Every structure is written in C-alpha cells, then in structure tokens.
Amino acid sequence: MEQVKLFAFNGILTTFFTLFWTALFYMVLPEGFLGHGTGIEKYLLATILSDLISVVFLTFKSKLWRYINFKDIDRELLQVMLQYSVPLIPAQLLWLITNSSDSFMTTHYLGSDYNGVLSAAYKIPNLVSTVYLMFGQAWNMSAITEDDSDDRDSFYENVFDFNQSLLYILVAGCLLIVQPVTNFWIGADFRDCVKYSPIIIYATIYSCFTTFMGSIYLASKQTKRSLFTSLVSGVINVGLNVILIPRIGLYGPPISTVAAYMTVFIIRAIDSRKLVPFRIDMKKMIVNNIVILVMMFICLFETDLMHHLPLYAIVTLLFLAVFILNRKAVESIFYKVLPARIASHFVSLSTAKLCAVIGGLAVFVLIDLLTRGIIVYALLLAGFVFAIYKNKNRLMYIFMVLMPLSLVFRHGMVWAAVAFLILAVAVIIKNRRATDVFIGIAALDLLLGAAAGLWFGVLAAAVQTLVCGFIFRRQIWDKLIEWAYKKR
C-alpha cells in the first residue's frame, strides 16, 4: 500500500509501548501482581500487549477490513502464497539456530561467564547491523517493486555497489573505534570482549550481504532456495562450533560465524544471479576485504592500541583508505547528513586532493609522535594567533579543532577540553558573535563531561539547549515559518 510513513510511525509506537509496559510491570506495579517468579512472563506480556496495540492501530488507521473478504477466497492465489511462505518458516528457524548457537554452545563448553564476554563482543558489531537494517527494509521493498522493470539488472548492480561500499565504510569505522568505545562502554569484567569483537565486526559484512541476496529470492518467489542456503548456514555454524570451541575457546564462535555467512554468501551470489544476472565488482570486493582484514588482524594482535599510537595511526590510515575507495558510491548519503553547501564541496573534491589532505594529516600525526607534541603545539598556537590577528575565521576554527585533537591522545580529554575552552574564549573576545558564544558553551560542556563525567556534560548541554530555546524562541519560530513557506 506504500504507506511508508505509517509503517515507520508504527515502529516508534510499538517501541514506546514496549518500554511503557515493561516499566509499568517491573517498576510501578507490585512485584507479585502476576505471582512470584514471573519475571519472564512480565517481559512476554509487555511484548504481546505492545504488538496487540500495533495491530489494532494499523487495522483502524488503514481501515484494513476493506481489503478482506472471506466470501470470495481465491484458492489458486492461496496455493501460490503457501508455496511462497511455508519455506520461509523453517528458514527463519534455521537462521535463529545460526545466530543463537554461538551463545548456547559457548555456555555448554566454556560456562556462562564466557557467554557474557561473547555477548559484550556483539555490542559494537550490532551497530553495523542496526544501521544496515534501515537500508535493508527499504531494499526489500524496492527489490519487490522493481522485479519486473526493464532496467532491473542495472538497478540491482547499482544498489549492491552502494550496499557493499556502505558496509565497508561502516565496518572499517567500527574497527577504528572498537577499542576506545569498548573501554568506555563495556564494564571492566567484560572488556576481554575486545579480543573477539573485530572478527564479529568482519562477519557483519557477509551477514548483510547474505540478507541482500536473500531479498532476490523473496522478490523472485524462490523461497525454497532461501531454505536450502539457511540449512547450509546452520550446519556449518553448529559443526564448526563443536570442533573449534573446545580447542580454541572463545575464538571459535566468531570464526564459525564468519565461515557460515561467507559460505552462504558465495552460494547465494552464484545462485541468485541466475535469477537476476547483475554484475558484482569483484576487484573492489577483494581490495576492500584485504584492507579490512589487515585492520582486523592489527586489532586482534594488539588489544591496547591507545598505548601503541603508531599502530593506531596505521589503522586510521587504513580506514581512510577504505573511505577513499568507496566514497564515490555513497556520495548521496553526504547530502542527507550534511548541509548541502558542505556536502557539495566535499563531493567535488578529487581523489588526489582528498589524498593530499589525508597525507597532510598523516604527516601532522607523525611529527606529533616524534616530537611528543612540543613542535606541533607551538606551530598550532602560532597558526591560531596568526588567524586571530588576520581575522581569518575559517583558519581559527581549524586550529581550534587541531589543538584539542593533538592533546586528546597524549594528555587526555580534560586537557583537550581546557585547550578548546581557552581558544573558544579567545575567539569570542575577538569576534563577539553569537556563533562563537555557542562554540564556547560547547567547549564548556566538553570540559564538564571530561572532568565530572559524560552524563554531567550531557545534562549541562540539555539545560543550555532549553534555555537557549526559550531565549531565542521568536527567532526559531520565524525561521520555522520561513522554512515551511519555502517548502510550500
């Protein structure tokens, strides 16, 4: 029915009521209102009620009863639908086995403590899966609607090229941040998960590729093939877990997952292109996989990159290489997440200029490491003073960013935030503009977050946002009216 906005709103509504019922059952109502020892039942009841509200809402909002008629059942269509849908039921169960066997078998062979570490290792990879889920839902819809179009093959080729480029950038980005984010996000008892996260992050590439190829089976109504490949995945994953976990411990489940998803992707890539013969850029796939595998092995063999900055610099350069290799394919995203003016400037940069910028940053980092920051700090400060003297606003902002970045790796966030605040105050005194005042407030929030804790800084930023919203409410309202008028 193409009611995409209603579909999206229903997802938000269902999530809200899931949280509402869960909070009500666990935090408001008496503990024994369903009887003692009914913790799991409360969770299930919360899920059932939120889904029920979703069904009732969609039924009445879209008046679905107008599309249902029990008096005139098309038995031929019913048979086609059953042939289509029945193989998807065991296929979904097999994927459930593939995804959950790691947890059950880790607990069986190694114990629940190791299973906790494995669960923590999945937190960062799940970021990739969550971002891809938004793309995957839109792709499923497009695959079905475009299945009979004249330019179907070229459409699939372009979408897959975008798909793999997006995944390579996301995965390389996760490998870049996995260690610092784990140290910040994961509790001390589970930080060993950083040894296994890189392999699981790499596995998400083929997990998402497999989902993409599976959409071709759905669009072509060849769901029996989906069932067969799901069976292959389950057998490989469970079989390798039985072999590897007793021998190499917690490295077994991630390796089994990579092997299962990679095998299924290869089978589906060969088989599904018999249905839709679109081209896959193998050269691009091989080069990106090599670069990402090098990143993965560096993260595996050195689990404390923050104290080995030369290695971290190499990982950063490899991430930038992946970004450059795939930038052209995902240019449309820049216009979605950046202001149009900035996005157009960025897209218009040639690869040579972008490499020159990255090379300059690499030289900057190298000098910073070799001189322990002394020469770099002096050069940055001199450049900032020059920009202030010549009133070069763009240059001032560049040095305001570079100075804290240089400090953060060597002396920590507090010193970086202090430097940012001092430089922001200097800019405010020089220009006395509202924009610079907001930059100064942001610098103060960073300092509060670094010194007193992240959530203290977030709370300060939230309060300041409310105060600024109240003070500038008329200007904000005028801007909204102006924007709405232009859109109209």
Short mmCIF file of C-alpha atoms in Angstrom, two decimals, residues 3 34 70 113 128 161 179 207 262 331 344 349 351 403 443 449 474 476:
data_model
loop_
_atom_site.label_atom_id
_atom_site.label_comp_id
_atom_site.label_asym_id
_atom_site.label_seq_id
_atom_site.Cartn_x
_atom_site.Cartn_y
_atom_site.Cartn_z
CA GLN A 3 2.20 3.79 3.45
CA LEU A 34 1.34 -11.95 38.32
CA PHE A 70 -13.92 -14.21 3.38
CA ASP A 113 30.92 -16.14 32.23
CA VAL A 128 26.58 -2.05 11.81
CA ASP A 161 27.59 -1.46 -5.24
CA GLN A 179 38.88 -0.45 21.40
CA SER A 207 25.77 -11.29 7.20
CA MET A 262 30.78 -16.24 3.91
CA GLU A 331 28.04 10.31 -2.17
CA SER A 344 28.69 19.70 -2.43
CA LEU A 349 36.93 17.11 -4.02
CA THR A 351 40.62 11.80 -5.05
CA MET A 403 44.90 21.63 19.01
CA ALA A 443 33.65 23.78 24.88
CA GLY A 449 31.85 15.98 30.62
CA ARG A 474 10.89 34.12 18.48
CA ILE A 476 13.41 30.00 16.00
#
